[in-house]
């Protein structure tokens, strides 16, 4: 017969506290304790009878179990339920409670009865895991039966034990199995702390501090970990439907919340997308630039996460939705981008930054068309260039710095192409195949090709990478879909909170002015605090510039006061064309078009020519101003007022009243009974009130439970995804193996297996002392090795321009 799980108790007083906290019992009658009057079981103890006796009455079998367990705690042993009988109607009529050491484990009776020497060979030779023996055939037991009057009476009681008790040591008694217990309040604390990503050890330390010390806790760290694991086990097989249930509850609180799920042919979840109402409204103001990238190992199904990220008026990252996809094929990205665009009202962004995945590129071209400029992440391009160029990138003197400066400081397309050709010729790399592929696809990643497109100053997907780093703190490879959505919501709330904090700082703090220029004062009045700091930095650079008039009142050349040309192709001078009639000053660095803020060159010319005493309105983008989010209104059911969460306020108020009520109720038994009765009435009234409100509100959506969602939608949990960029699990290596592997590592400079690398290579240090290291050139055979990759997949990892299949 299967053993039933029974919640144990430590002592009767703590049991009274637990039952008072548990106002509404759960359906499992052997799970959390019912709200019942325990004073009937207290009476025999007060009369001096410390043990059960034949004929003792209880109002329920749970009370009988609690009394015998309390007796076991006082005496110093643990109990368990051994057997129970049912009548023809399936009602339990008798229960036999025994000592935890009753009987023997399977196949262990002979080992308990015989001396250790006679069975030592058997124990050593057995391949089974060696476990300790806990049972010794104790006969102590207590049987209670249900009578016609509804009372449970003790029918038999055997007192004698054949083992020692744990006496006069409460700190040890609490470790007995039936006396280990996590109260309802502690379970709530454990769940809340676990949702905040607090580790098991820290959770137990918090509970120990709250209880007054570890000796007051009646459970171990493993028990806390098991309590956390219970919630995860409930989602096995119903994870997808629990997620849908969560999304539907979100729709009740936020009517603008949208989600969409694409199933496969087996009705298993294939792709998921969701976005809240505030993000949809924020997109209308800040949706001109989007960053999209995928990351892996953030959930138990290895589904890549794809957040849509933008930039708000404080230059902070904000979310415009999130997706979990099964693969990275064209059809998947087409469904995702189409769904996202519909959620955003069909408004396309001006530019979007992604990695160099060919499937993603094809989907973007099909969904967004020519209205959106697609740019590839420059950081990924440079990483792949470093991998393909190999030793040349890090060893040849000046190559790395000049290569980076060439990409960054080539202001026009013509300059970039001319500088690139000169650079390749300088280092004699005309035959390098990877550089050829980079140059052929230069319009997808080179900043010179999109300086006239507003990108909020971005040329990489670094904001997405930063979000991915934060995501990996909250999620791991064991996170379910439901937990992923709830934890992602906490991340989104954190973004909203940071934006709200910056709004307050912008409103209350007045930055200091560095000059008496009225343009700076005007910028301080209209820009947000962070944006004004950026503008102020540009204004400070004006002091180091010199102006030369090329064409009167029309064209000016701006030169740095201390200009040093590091390279022959470098042009530090900028040309500014002005139009006094319309108050315009256009610089060939295109900073305003690219970042939305005037550059120092244009500001210095405007100040010198006295074009405008204040900052022209057409040079002030609304998205960088203090009132940029003024039109972002909350939803009709947004449970907040000026950033204050009403749910949190009401919960705190109820908690304070409950603490006061609990202290007063425990002072007297009559008061306790009165409080329990009133609480039962309040629970009933509150339930009826919510049901009446639900009926009277036709616009309110019906909330589905997980069971109803499973029956109506019948979605299955997704299988484990195997994407191209997913890391395959490796065999665990012992430390000695890792150490040996490092010893066998080959140096890329001297090509010897001596356990060092190029940075600490002895041969390299000697060559540098002789003046040979910096001037070392590659041999013809080595250069062929570096250039042998014909595919030139400078794309990110496996996400190359190869076929998506």
Short mmCIF file of C-alpha atoms in Angstrom, two decimals, residues 289-688:
data_model
loop_
_atom_site.label_atom_id
_atom_site.label_comp_id
_atom_site.label_asym_id
_atom_site.label_seq_id
_atom_site.Cartn_x
_atom_site.Cartn_y
_atom_site.Cartn_z
CA UNK A 289 14.96 52.04 -33.47
CA UNK A 290 14.71 48.34 -32.58
CA UNK A 291 17.37 45.87 -31.46
CA UNK A 292 16.59 42.17 -31.82
CA UNK A 293 18.83 39.26 -30.92
CA UNK A 294 18.38 35.69 -29.67
CA UNK A 295 20.01 33.91 -26.76
CA UNK A 296 19.96 30.31 -25.59
CA UNK A 297 19.77 28.14 -22.46
CA UNK A 298 17.28 30.39 -20.68
CA UNK A 299 14.64 27.69 -20.22
CA UNK A 300 14.32 23.93 -19.84
CA UNK A 301 13.32 23.50 -23.49
CA UNK A 302 16.37 25.38 -24.83
CA UNK A 303 14.08 27.68 -26.81
CA UNK A 304 15.93 30.81 -27.94
CA UNK A 305 14.63 33.99 -26.34
CA UNK A 306 14.14 36.96 -28.65
CA UNK A 307 13.41 40.27 -26.87
CA UNK A 308 12.49 43.38 -28.88
CA UNK A 309 14.43 46.25 -27.31
CA UNK A 310 14.29 49.99 -27.86
CA UNK A 311 15.66 53.21 -26.33
CA UNK A 312 13.58 55.63 -24.27
CA UNK A 313 14.05 59.37 -23.71
CA UNK A 314 16.57 58.71 -20.91
CA UNK A 315 18.72 56.58 -23.25
CA UNK A 316 17.67 53.51 -21.28
CA UNK A 317 16.71 50.15 -22.75
CA UNK A 318 13.01 49.32 -22.83
CA UNK A 319 11.10 46.22 -23.93
CA UNK A 320 8.73 46.06 -26.87
CA UNK A 321 7.78 42.42 -26.39
CA UNK A 322 9.45 39.05 -26.03
CA UNK A 323 9.34 35.73 -27.87
CA UNK A 324 10.38 32.13 -27.33
CA UNK A 325 10.97 30.27 -30.58
CA UNK A 326 11.82 26.66 -31.31
CA UNK A 327 14.22 27.21 -34.21
CA UNK A 328 15.78 29.97 -36.29
CA UNK A 329 14.34 29.28 -39.71
CA UNK A 330 12.86 31.80 -42.12
CA UNK A 331 9.30 30.64 -41.46
CA UNK A 332 9.76 31.08 -37.72
CA UNK A 333 11.13 34.62 -38.00
CA UNK A 334 8.47 35.51 -40.56
CA UNK A 335 5.72 34.45 -38.11
CA UNK A 336 7.40 36.31 -35.26
CA UNK A 337 7.99 39.61 -37.07
CA UNK A 338 4.51 39.53 -38.60
CA UNK A 339 2.91 38.91 -35.20
CA UNK A 340 5.00 41.62 -33.55
CA UNK A 341 4.18 44.17 -36.26
CA UNK A 342 0.45 43.49 -35.86
CA UNK A 343 0.74 43.96 -32.09
CA UNK A 344 2.40 47.34 -32.69
CA UNK A 345 -0.44 48.54 -34.88
CA UNK A 346 1.40 47.98 -38.16
CA UNK A 347 3.86 50.82 -37.55
CA UNK A 348 7.27 49.82 -38.88
CA UNK A 349 10.52 50.97 -37.23
CA UNK A 350 12.99 53.15 -39.08
CA UNK A 351 15.91 50.83 -38.39
CA UNK A 352 16.47 47.44 -36.81
CA UNK A 353 19.74 45.92 -35.58
CA UNK A 354 20.28 42.15 -35.53
CA UNK A 355 23.12 39.67 -35.85
CA UNK A 356 24.04 38.33 -39.28
CA UNK A 357 21.66 35.38 -39.36
CA UNK A 358 20.57 34.90 -43.01
CA UNK A 359 17.14 33.57 -42.03
CA UNK A 360 16.49 36.63 -39.90
CA UNK A 361 17.63 38.90 -42.74
CA UNK A 362 15.29 37.26 -45.25
CA UNK A 363 12.30 37.53 -42.88
CA UNK A 364 12.99 41.21 -42.15
CA UNK A 365 13.15 42.06 -45.85
CA UNK A 366 9.85 40.28 -46.46
CA UNK A 367 7.92 41.70 -43.47
CA UNK A 368 9.31 45.24 -43.16
CA UNK A 369 10.35 45.85 -46.77
CA UNK A 370 12.17 49.00 -47.77
CA UNK A 371 10.51 51.09 -45.04
CA UNK A 372 12.91 49.68 -42.42
CA UNK A 373 16.69 49.76 -42.73
CA UNK A 374 18.25 46.53 -41.52
CA UNK A 375 21.73 46.82 -40.03
CA UNK A 376 23.99 44.06 -38.73
CA UNK A 377 25.76 44.31 -35.41
CA UNK A 378 29.25 45.79 -35.82
CA UNK A 379 30.48 44.00 -32.70
CA UNK A 380 29.73 40.57 -34.19
CA UNK A 381 31.47 41.60 -37.40
CA UNK A 382 34.63 42.57 -35.52
CA UNK A 383 34.60 39.37 -33.47
CA UNK A 384 34.43 37.22 -36.59
CA UNK A 385 37.13 39.33 -38.22
CA UNK A 386 39.39 38.67 -35.26
CA UNK A 387 38.75 34.94 -35.53
CA UNK A 388 39.41 34.75 -39.28
CA UNK A 389 42.39 37.09 -39.42
CA UNK A 390 44.10 35.16 -36.65
CA UNK A 391 47.65 36.17 -35.72
CA UNK A 392 47.65 39.11 -38.13
CA UNK A 393 44.96 40.85 -36.04
CA UNK A 394 46.87 40.80 -32.78
CA UNK A 395 50.55 40.62 -33.72
CA UNK A 396 51.20 42.87 -36.70
CA UNK A 397 52.06 46.31 -35.39
CA UNK A 398 49.19 48.84 -35.73
CA UNK A 399 46.86 46.54 -37.65
CA UNK A 400 44.17 46.19 -34.98
CA UNK A 401 43.97 49.90 -34.07
CA UNK A 402 43.99 51.13 -37.64
CA UNK A 403 41.40 48.58 -38.69
CA UNK A 404 39.05 49.73 -35.91
CA UNK A 405 39.66 53.45 -36.57
CA UNK A 406 39.10 52.96 -40.28
CA UNK A 407 35.60 51.62 -39.62
CA UNK A 408 34.74 54.20 -36.95
CA UNK A 409 36.14 57.42 -38.41
CA UNK A 410 35.33 57.04 -42.08
CA UNK A 411 32.57 59.63 -42.20
CA UNK A 412 31.31 59.16 -45.74
CA UNK A 413 30.81 56.19 -48.04
CA UNK A 414 33.43 57.48 -50.47
CA UNK A 415 35.99 57.91 -47.68
CA UNK A 416 35.31 54.44 -46.29
CA UNK A 417 35.77 52.70 -49.63
CA UNK A 418 38.93 54.63 -50.46
CA UNK A 419 40.39 54.12 -46.99
CA UNK A 420 39.58 50.41 -47.08
CA UNK A 421 41.42 49.90 -50.36
CA UNK A 422 44.45 51.82 -49.07
CA UNK A 423 44.42 49.86 -45.82
CA UNK A 424 44.35 46.46 -47.55
CA UNK A 425 47.14 47.54 -49.87
CA UNK A 426 49.25 48.84 -46.99
CA UNK A 427 49.25 45.51 -45.19
CA UNK A 428 49.47 43.48 -48.42
CA UNK A 429 46.21 41.61 -47.83
CA UNK A 430 44.62 41.91 -51.25
CA UNK A 431 44.18 38.14 -51.39
CA UNK A 432 42.53 37.73 -47.97
CA UNK A 433 39.14 36.14 -48.68
CA UNK A 434 37.53 37.18 -45.43
CA UNK A 435 38.28 40.86 -46.00
CA UNK A 436 36.83 40.51 -49.50
CA UNK A 437 33.55 39.17 -48.12
CA UNK A 438 33.44 41.93 -45.51
CA UNK A 439 33.91 44.57 -48.20
CA UNK A 440 31.25 43.01 -50.46
CA UNK A 441 28.70 43.19 -47.62
CA UNK A 442 29.91 46.53 -46.23
CA UNK A 443 26.52 48.20 -46.65
CA UNK A 444 25.06 45.89 -43.98
CA UNK A 445 27.46 46.76 -41.15
CA UNK A 446 29.75 49.73 -41.91
CA UNK A 447 28.62 52.89 -39.98
CA UNK A 448 29.40 55.11 -42.96
CA UNK A 449 26.46 53.60 -44.84
CA UNK A 450 23.81 54.52 -42.28
CA UNK A 451 24.99 57.79 -40.75
CA UNK A 452 22.03 59.54 -42.34
CA UNK A 453 19.60 57.10 -40.67
CA UNK A 454 18.50 57.72 -37.10
CA UNK A 455 19.89 54.88 -34.95
CA UNK A 456 19.94 56.60 -31.53
CA UNK A 457 23.72 56.44 -31.69
CA UNK A 458 23.83 52.63 -31.89
CA UNK A 459 25.79 50.45 -34.28
CA UNK A 460 25.69 47.18 -32.31
CA UNK A 461 23.21 44.95 -30.49
CA UNK A 462 24.96 45.65 -27.20
CA UNK A 463 21.69 46.56 -25.51
CA UNK A 464 20.31 43.14 -26.35
CA UNK A 465 23.50 41.50 -25.09
CA UNK A 466 23.14 43.39 -21.81
CA UNK A 467 19.55 42.25 -21.43
CA UNK A 468 20.64 38.68 -22.14
CA UNK A 469 23.23 38.92 -19.37
CA UNK A 470 20.55 40.04 -16.91
CA UNK A 471 18.21 37.31 -18.15
CA UNK A 472 20.75 34.63 -17.34
CA UNK A 473 20.76 35.84 -13.74
CA UNK A 474 17.00 35.26 -13.43
CA UNK A 475 16.64 32.20 -15.68
CA UNK A 476 18.64 29.06 -16.32
CA UNK A 477 18.36 25.81 -18.25
CA UNK A 478 15.80 24.47 -15.71
CA UNK A 479 13.31 27.35 -15.96
CA UNK A 480 9.82 26.34 -17.13
CA UNK A 481 7.75 28.41 -19.56
CA UNK A 482 5.48 29.63 -16.78
CA UNK A 483 8.41 30.65 -14.54
CA UNK A 484 10.12 32.29 -17.51
CA UNK A 485 7.10 34.50 -18.21
CA UNK A 486 6.67 35.50 -14.56
CA UNK A 487 10.37 36.28 -14.11
CA UNK A 488 10.50 38.18 -17.38
CA UNK A 489 7.62 40.28 -16.09
CA UNK A 490 9.77 41.20 -13.07
CA UNK A 491 12.52 42.29 -15.45
CA UNK A 492 10.03 44.47 -17.34
CA UNK A 493 8.78 45.98 -14.10
CA UNK A 494 12.38 46.74 -13.18
CA UNK A 495 12.79 48.62 -16.46
CA UNK A 496 9.64 50.63 -15.74
CA UNK A 497 10.88 51.42 -12.25
CA UNK A 498 14.23 52.70 -13.52
CA UNK A 499 12.42 54.88 -16.02
CA UNK A 500 10.17 56.24 -13.29
CA UNK A 501 13.17 56.97 -11.04
CA UNK A 502 14.88 58.85 -13.85
CA UNK A 503 11.69 60.83 -14.51
CA UNK A 504 11.72 61.95 -10.87
CA UNK A 505 15.39 62.89 -11.01
CA UNK A 506 14.84 64.86 -14.21
CA UNK A 507 11.92 66.69 -12.59
CA UNK A 508 13.59 67.51 -9.26
CA UNK A 509 17.29 67.88 -10.13
CA UNK A 510 18.63 70.87 -12.04
CA UNK A 511 22.00 70.21 -13.72
CA UNK A 512 24.65 72.91 -13.48
CA UNK A 513 25.57 75.01 -16.48
CA UNK A 514 29.17 75.06 -17.65
CA UNK A 515 28.83 78.19 -19.83
CA UNK A 516 26.72 81.29 -20.11
CA UNK A 517 25.55 80.29 -23.57
CA UNK A 518 21.73 80.56 -23.83
CA UNK A 519 21.75 77.43 -26.00
CA UNK A 520 22.92 75.39 -23.01
CA UNK A 521 20.20 76.87 -20.79
CA UNK A 522 17.60 76.07 -23.43
CA UNK A 523 18.88 72.50 -23.74
CA UNK A 524 18.68 72.05 -19.96
CA UNK A 525 15.07 73.17 -20.01
CA UNK A 526 13.86 70.77 -22.74
CA UNK A 527 16.14 67.70 -22.55
CA UNK A 528 16.03 64.94 -19.96
CA UNK A 529 18.83 64.82 -17.42
CA UNK A 530 20.83 62.09 -19.18
CA UNK A 531 20.31 63.60 -22.61
CA UNK A 532 21.41 67.03 -21.39
CA UNK A 533 24.64 65.50 -20.08
CA UNK A 534 25.32 64.17 -23.56
CA UNK A 535 24.53 67.54 -25.13
CA UNK A 536 26.69 69.31 -22.53
CA UNK A 537 29.65 67.11 -23.43
CA UNK A 538 29.34 68.15 -27.06
CA UNK A 539 29.11 71.80 -26.07
CA UNK A 540 32.33 71.54 -24.06
CA UNK A 541 34.18 70.29 -27.13
CA UNK A 542 33.51 73.61 -28.84
CA UNK A 543 36.35 75.20 -26.89
CA UNK A 544 38.88 73.03 -28.68
CA UNK A 545 37.71 73.88 -32.22
CA UNK A 546 38.87 76.48 -34.70
CA UNK A 547 36.63 77.88 -37.45
CA UNK A 548 37.75 78.80 -40.95
CA UNK A 549 35.27 80.50 -43.28
CA UNK A 550 35.37 78.88 -46.70
CA UNK A 551 32.33 80.63 -48.19
CA UNK A 552 30.88 83.64 -46.44
CA UNK A 553 27.70 82.93 -44.47
CA UNK A 554 27.43 79.53 -46.11
CA UNK A 555 30.33 77.09 -45.68
CA UNK A 556 32.78 76.75 -42.78
CA UNK A 557 35.64 74.41 -42.05
CA UNK A 558 35.99 73.25 -38.43
CA UNK A 559 39.44 72.17 -37.25
CA UNK A 560 40.53 70.71 -33.91
CA UNK A 561 43.00 72.96 -32.10
CA UNK A 562 45.39 70.04 -31.55
CA UNK A 563 44.84 67.83 -34.56
CA UNK A 564 47.19 64.91 -35.04
CA UNK A 565 46.75 62.74 -38.11
CA UNK A 566 47.51 59.18 -36.99
CA UNK A 567 47.02 57.82 -40.49
CA UNK A 568 47.36 59.19 -43.98
CA UNK A 569 43.68 58.68 -44.69
CA UNK A 570 42.48 60.33 -41.45
CA UNK A 571 40.66 63.66 -41.94
CA UNK A 572 40.04 65.47 -38.65
CA UNK A 573 38.47 68.57 -40.28
CA UNK A 574 34.72 68.83 -40.70
CA UNK A 575 32.68 70.96 -43.10
CA UNK A 576 29.58 72.77 -41.84
CA UNK A 577 27.04 74.29 -44.22
CA UNK A 578 24.67 76.87 -42.70
CA UNK A 579 21.38 78.45 -43.72
CA UNK A 580 20.75 81.53 -41.57
CA UNK A 581 17.31 82.15 -42.99
CA UNK A 582 16.02 78.78 -41.84
CA UNK A 583 18.35 78.40 -38.86
CA UNK A 584 20.06 75.25 -40.12
CA UNK A 585 23.63 74.05 -39.73
CA UNK A 586 24.45 70.74 -41.40
CA UNK A 587 27.76 69.05 -40.58
CA UNK A 588 29.24 66.30 -42.75
CA UNK A 589 29.73 64.09 -39.67
CA UNK A 590 25.91 63.57 -39.76
CA UNK A 591 25.73 63.31 -35.97
CA UNK A 592 22.29 64.87 -35.70
CA UNK A 593 20.82 62.48 -38.26
CA UNK A 594 22.50 59.53 -36.57
CA UNK A 595 22.02 60.39 -32.85
CA UNK A 596 19.40 63.14 -32.81
CA UNK A 597 21.71 65.66 -31.11
CA UNK A 598 23.71 68.50 -32.65
CA UNK A 599 27.47 67.92 -32.87
CA UNK A 600 30.10 70.28 -31.49
CA UNK A 601 31.07 71.39 -35.01
CA UNK A 602 27.58 72.68 -35.80
CA UNK A 603 27.18 74.24 -32.35
CA UNK A 604 30.44 76.16 -32.64
CA UNK A 605 29.54 77.52 -36.08
CA UNK A 606 26.05 78.53 -34.87
CA UNK A 607 27.53 80.34 -31.90
CA UNK A 608 30.22 82.08 -33.97
CA UNK A 609 27.81 83.28 -36.65
CA UNK A 610 25.12 84.21 -34.09
CA UNK A 611 22.52 82.28 -36.01
CA UNK A 612 20.17 81.60 -33.09
CA UNK A 613 20.28 82.78 -29.50
CA UNK A 614 18.49 79.58 -28.52
CA UNK A 615 18.47 76.00 -29.73
CA UNK A 616 16.32 75.79 -32.91
CA UNK A 617 13.14 73.74 -32.52
CA UNK A 618 13.86 71.58 -35.54
CA UNK A 619 17.02 70.37 -33.79
CA UNK A 620 15.12 69.18 -30.73
CA UNK A 621 13.72 65.67 -31.15
CA UNK A 622 10.68 65.04 -28.99
CA UNK A 623 11.92 61.55 -28.08
CA UNK A 624 14.79 63.11 -26.07
CA UNK A 625 12.68 65.71 -24.23
CA UNK A 626 11.11 65.64 -20.79
CA UNK A 627 7.60 65.32 -22.23
CA UNK A 628 8.42 62.45 -24.57
CA UNK A 629 6.30 59.94 -22.63
CA UNK A 630 3.50 62.33 -21.71
CA UNK A 631 1.16 60.78 -24.26
CA UNK A 632 1.78 57.23 -22.99
CA UNK A 633 -1.42 56.65 -21.05
CA UNK A 634 -2.14 53.77 -18.77
CA UNK A 635 -4.71 51.14 -19.59
CA UNK A 636 -8.21 51.30 -18.19
CA UNK A 637 -7.49 48.46 -15.77
CA UNK A 638 -3.96 49.51 -14.83
CA UNK A 639 -3.88 48.96 -11.08
CA UNK A 640 -1.55 51.84 -10.31
CA UNK A 641 -1.77 55.56 -9.59
CA UNK A 642 1.23 57.68 -10.55
CA UNK A 643 3.54 54.67 -10.42
CA UNK A 644 2.13 53.29 -7.12
CA UNK A 645 1.03 49.65 -7.26
CA UNK A 646 -2.37 49.41 -5.56
CA UNK A 647 -2.07 45.65 -5.06
CA UNK A 648 1.10 46.12 -3.03
CA UNK A 649 -0.42 48.91 -0.94
CA UNK A 650 -3.55 46.87 -0.14
CA UNK A 651 -1.50 43.77 0.67
CA UNK A 652 0.66 45.70 3.14
CA UNK A 653 -2.42 47.17 4.81
CA UNK A 654 -4.04 43.73 5.17
CA UNK A 655 -0.80 42.23 6.52
CA UNK A 656 -0.52 44.84 9.24
CA UNK A 657 -4.11 44.27 10.35
CA UNK A 658 -3.60 40.51 10.30
CA UNK A 659 -0.56 40.70 12.57
CA UNK A 660 -2.48 42.72 15.13
CA UNK A 661 -5.45 40.33 14.91
CA UNK A 662 -3.25 37.25 15.39
CA UNK A 663 -1.64 38.60 18.55
CA UNK A 664 -5.02 39.41 20.09
CA UNK A 665 -6.58 36.08 19.06
CA UNK A 666 -3.86 34.00 20.73
CA UNK A 667 -4.36 35.60 24.14
CA UNK A 668 -7.58 33.67 24.87
CA UNK A 669 -9.26 30.58 23.45
CA UNK A 670 -12.70 32.22 23.30
CA UNK A 671 -11.22 35.11 21.35
CA UNK A 672 -9.52 32.64 19.05
CA UNK A 673 -12.83 30.87 18.27
CA UNK A 674 -14.55 34.18 17.65
CA UNK A 675 -11.80 35.31 15.25
CA UNK A 676 -11.96 32.00 13.34
CA UNK A 677 -15.73 32.32 12.96
CA UNK A 678 -15.52 35.91 11.77
CA UNK A 679 -12.74 35.07 9.33
CA UNK A 680 -14.81 32.29 7.80
CA UNK A 681 -17.66 34.73 7.32
CA UNK A 682 -15.33 37.33 5.77
CA UNK A 683 -13.91 34.81 3.33
CA UNK A 684 -17.42 33.86 2.21
CA UNK A 685 -18.48 37.49 1.84
CA UNK A 686 -15.37 38.39 -0.14
CA UNK A 687 -15.89 35.45 -2.50
CA UNK A 688 -19.53 36.41 -3.11
#
